[in-house]
């Protein structure tokens, strides 16, 4: 899931009447720090900030806001003491003293700063009132930090945008100067953090595909995807059309992401307990069974009957994007429900593809795939946590599954099952180890300043970094952006193009109506029936945070089939004309489902 909109932006503009500011309002660079006087990292960063102020001079405006370390009484008292200063000059003297008096903040530091700086000229009877006003100012800064998405100290904002990079002066300066690389990276991160970004990119690629297919170059565009691409070793060669490389090879990355997300949900996520899993599982099962049944009722026999799997799938990206755009109008509990139901739906889609949309089975190759799967299980059992052995075995597994007649993308799901997880790390022990390594390196003298840490130290720090995250989570974090922002948009570009002509549905109106009926009617009805049945028999309990109407809205959004529906349609309808009609039906039904879902969920803010 992506971060909420605005979570990486400063919640309120800098105001000299309520903020502590060094530098003029005309400065073109503004650095805002949320910090704590009891934070050793803030103390270290304070030296870097001072160096930056010397470097940029009048170009830099520096702002300090209070964010005392949580559950630290000393940190809170230090913040209130600094805010009790009579004027800005006194505040900055207190700030420097509190940041630099000793290696770590002590009670003696607070007494010294109070006596020598803050309360030197304040009568004792006025101090309680001063401290009360200071406490309110600290509360305002803490609330501002929360709304700005601050979770650690120090946290910096450069010209209103949160900076998540290293705190050393050279990297901070590069970010402030806005190098091209930094601007491109920031723009990409902002787009990825915007929840609807994946759905928007899919929509853009789909519209582009439709425009290209219906343009003068439509024939050339279609021919491009049939270009054979492959590898050759002497007389041996392996080639597939470019379209198959997208649908059978690149889409394996998407299935690997789905498999890893399913694994996470069933271990530590929303489906980890029977109580939390019962309602979305029941709803998802109903949301797959009813669309399939309606499709088969509309088309009971013939070659089109094989397409019953098309309306059973949900496109998670579009559904979650629309819920995110509705914002606070949709309860958090309903977002959790729809996301969990979509995960279960993905499991169902994987099973449907494996059992009903694979080719003629070649048992020798499938035996090789089974042996490779066994090797993956052994690597997991032996505690092999490096990615390379799993990657090599995954490539071999893909080749064997493809040759065996099953859809090759299933290799991604099998691989996800065996990418290992690990028990949570002991963060205190790892932090102590890292501090010891960096402390030893800093005592080596000038060599460290000129050449950086030694190779043994870097290897040890790499090992600590690797231990912070389980291999499964690391792989998911690494490949999920590629799946969302490259694989799926490319899949949409390759598959979504359809001729917009009345003749595209000639003789195939029943097929289009059956798919539309399944997605537009079957999905919400099935999801509601499944959820209601689970509640009626006592298997699950519907949260009071959302109504049945809102649940119906989520069910309507589940009727957005798109990616998985197009994928299954491509397997179910080898005839190009049938596939084109199916695509039109998926597009139309998905658009109508989105409209109905938003209408049901859109309620004016109270």
mmCIF file of N, CA and C in Angstrom, residues 219-229 239-245 247 494-495 576 579:
data_model
loop_
_atom_site.group_PDB
_atom_site.id
_atom_site.type_symbol
_atom_site.label_atom_id
_atom_site.label_comp_id
_atom_site.label_asym_id
_atom_site.label_seq_id
_atom_site.Cartn_x
_atom_site.Cartn_y
_atom_site.Cartn_z
ATOM 1 N N UNK A 219 -2.325 -1.533 -37.688
ATOM 2 C CA UNK A 219 -1.826 -2.819 -38.179
ATOM 3 C C UNK A 219 -0.363 -3.014 -37.801
ATOM 4 N N UNK A 220 0.425 -1.944 -37.919
ATOM 5 C CA UNK A 220 1.837 -2.035 -37.555
ATOM 6 C C UNK A 220 2.005 -2.255 -36.055
ATOM 7 N N UNK A 221 1.132 -1.616 -35.250
ATOM 8 C CA UNK A 221 1.194 -1.793 -33.796
ATOM 9 C C UNK A 221 0.897 -3.244 -33.422
ATOM 10 N N UNK A 222 -0.139 -3.834 -34.051
ATOM 11 C CA UNK A 222 -0.460 -5.235 -33.779
ATOM 12 C C UNK A 222 0.656 -6.160 -34.247
ATOM 13 N N UNK A 223 1.244 -5.855 -35.401
ATOM 14 C CA UNK A 223 2.324 -6.691 -35.919
ATOM 15 C C UNK A 223 3.555 -6.622 -35.031
ATOM 16 N N UNK A 224 3.792 -5.463 -34.409
ATOM 17 C CA UNK A 224 4.958 -5.311 -33.533
ATOM 18 C C UNK A 224 4.941 -6.333 -32.412
ATOM 19 N N UNK A 225 3.762 -6.567 -31.822
ATOM 20 C CA UNK A 225 3.681 -7.504 -30.696
ATOM 21 C C UNK A 225 3.833 -8.956 -31.133
ATOM 22 N N UNK A 226 3.770 -9.199 -32.407
ATOM 23 C CA UNK A 226 3.978 -10.561 -32.909
ATOM 24 C C UNK A 226 5.429 -10.776 -33.371
ATOM 25 N N UNK A 227 6.279 -9.805 -33.166
ATOM 26 C CA UNK A 227 7.690 -9.953 -33.539
ATOM 27 C C UNK A 227 8.336 -11.057 -32.727
ATOM 28 N N UNK A 228 8.942 -12.061 -33.369
ATOM 29 C CA UNK A 228 9.579 -13.139 -32.604
ATOM 30 C C UNK A 228 10.862 -12.655 -31.927
ATOM 31 N N UNK A 229 11.000 -13.003 -30.673
ATOM 32 C CA UNK A 229 12.168 -12.633 -29.873
ATOM 33 C C UNK A 229 12.604 -13.873 -29.112
ATOM 34 N N UNK A 239 12.266 -19.173 -29.151
ATOM 35 C CA UNK A 239 11.681 -17.898 -29.553
ATOM 36 C C UNK A 239 10.190 -17.886 -29.261
ATOM 37 N N UNK A 240 9.711 -16.710 -28.904
ATOM 38 C CA UNK A 240 8.279 -16.477 -28.733
ATOM 39 C C UNK A 240 7.958 -15.093 -29.275
ATOM 40 N N UNK A 241 6.722 -14.859 -29.698
ATOM 41 C CA UNK A 241 6.325 -13.491 -30.052
ATOM 42 C C UNK A 241 6.486 -12.570 -28.845
ATOM 43 N N UNK A 242 6.740 -11.312 -29.129
ATOM 44 C CA UNK A 242 6.934 -10.339 -28.056
ATOM 45 C C UNK A 242 5.739 -10.311 -27.106
ATOM 46 N N UNK A 243 4.545 -10.477 -27.651
ATOM 47 C CA UNK A 243 3.342 -10.499 -26.812
ATOM 48 C C UNK A 243 3.404 -11.620 -25.788
ATOM 49 N N UNK A 244 3.916 -12.796 -26.198
ATOM 50 C CA UNK A 244 4.015 -13.918 -25.266
ATOM 51 C C UNK A 244 5.091 -13.668 -24.217
ATOM 52 N N UNK A 245 6.168 -12.959 -24.582
ATOM 53 C CA UNK A 245 7.174 -12.620 -23.580
ATOM 54 C C UNK A 245 6.568 -11.731 -22.496
ATOM 55 N N UNK A 247 3.182 -11.592 -21.711
ATOM 56 C CA UNK A 247 2.117 -12.299 -20.999
ATOM 57 C C UNK A 247 2.596 -13.534 -20.255
ATOM 58 N N UNK A 494 0.076 -3.895 -24.289
ATOM 59 C CA UNK A 494 0.125 -5.005 -25.241
ATOM 60 C C UNK A 494 -1.232 -5.668 -25.443
ATOM 61 N N UNK A 495 -2.112 -5.591 -24.441
ATOM 62 C CA UNK A 495 -3.335 -6.388 -24.493
ATOM 63 C C UNK A 495 -4.626 -5.587 -24.564
ATOM 64 N N UNK A 576 -9.058 -14.322 -32.262
ATOM 65 C CA UNK A 576 -8.815 -12.889 -32.069
ATOM 66 C C UNK A 576 -10.117 -12.098 -31.967
ATOM 67 N N UNK A 579 -11.625 -12.642 -28.555
ATOM 68 C CA UNK A 579 -10.839 -11.913 -27.561
ATOM 69 C C UNK A 579 -11.151 -10.425 -27.614
#
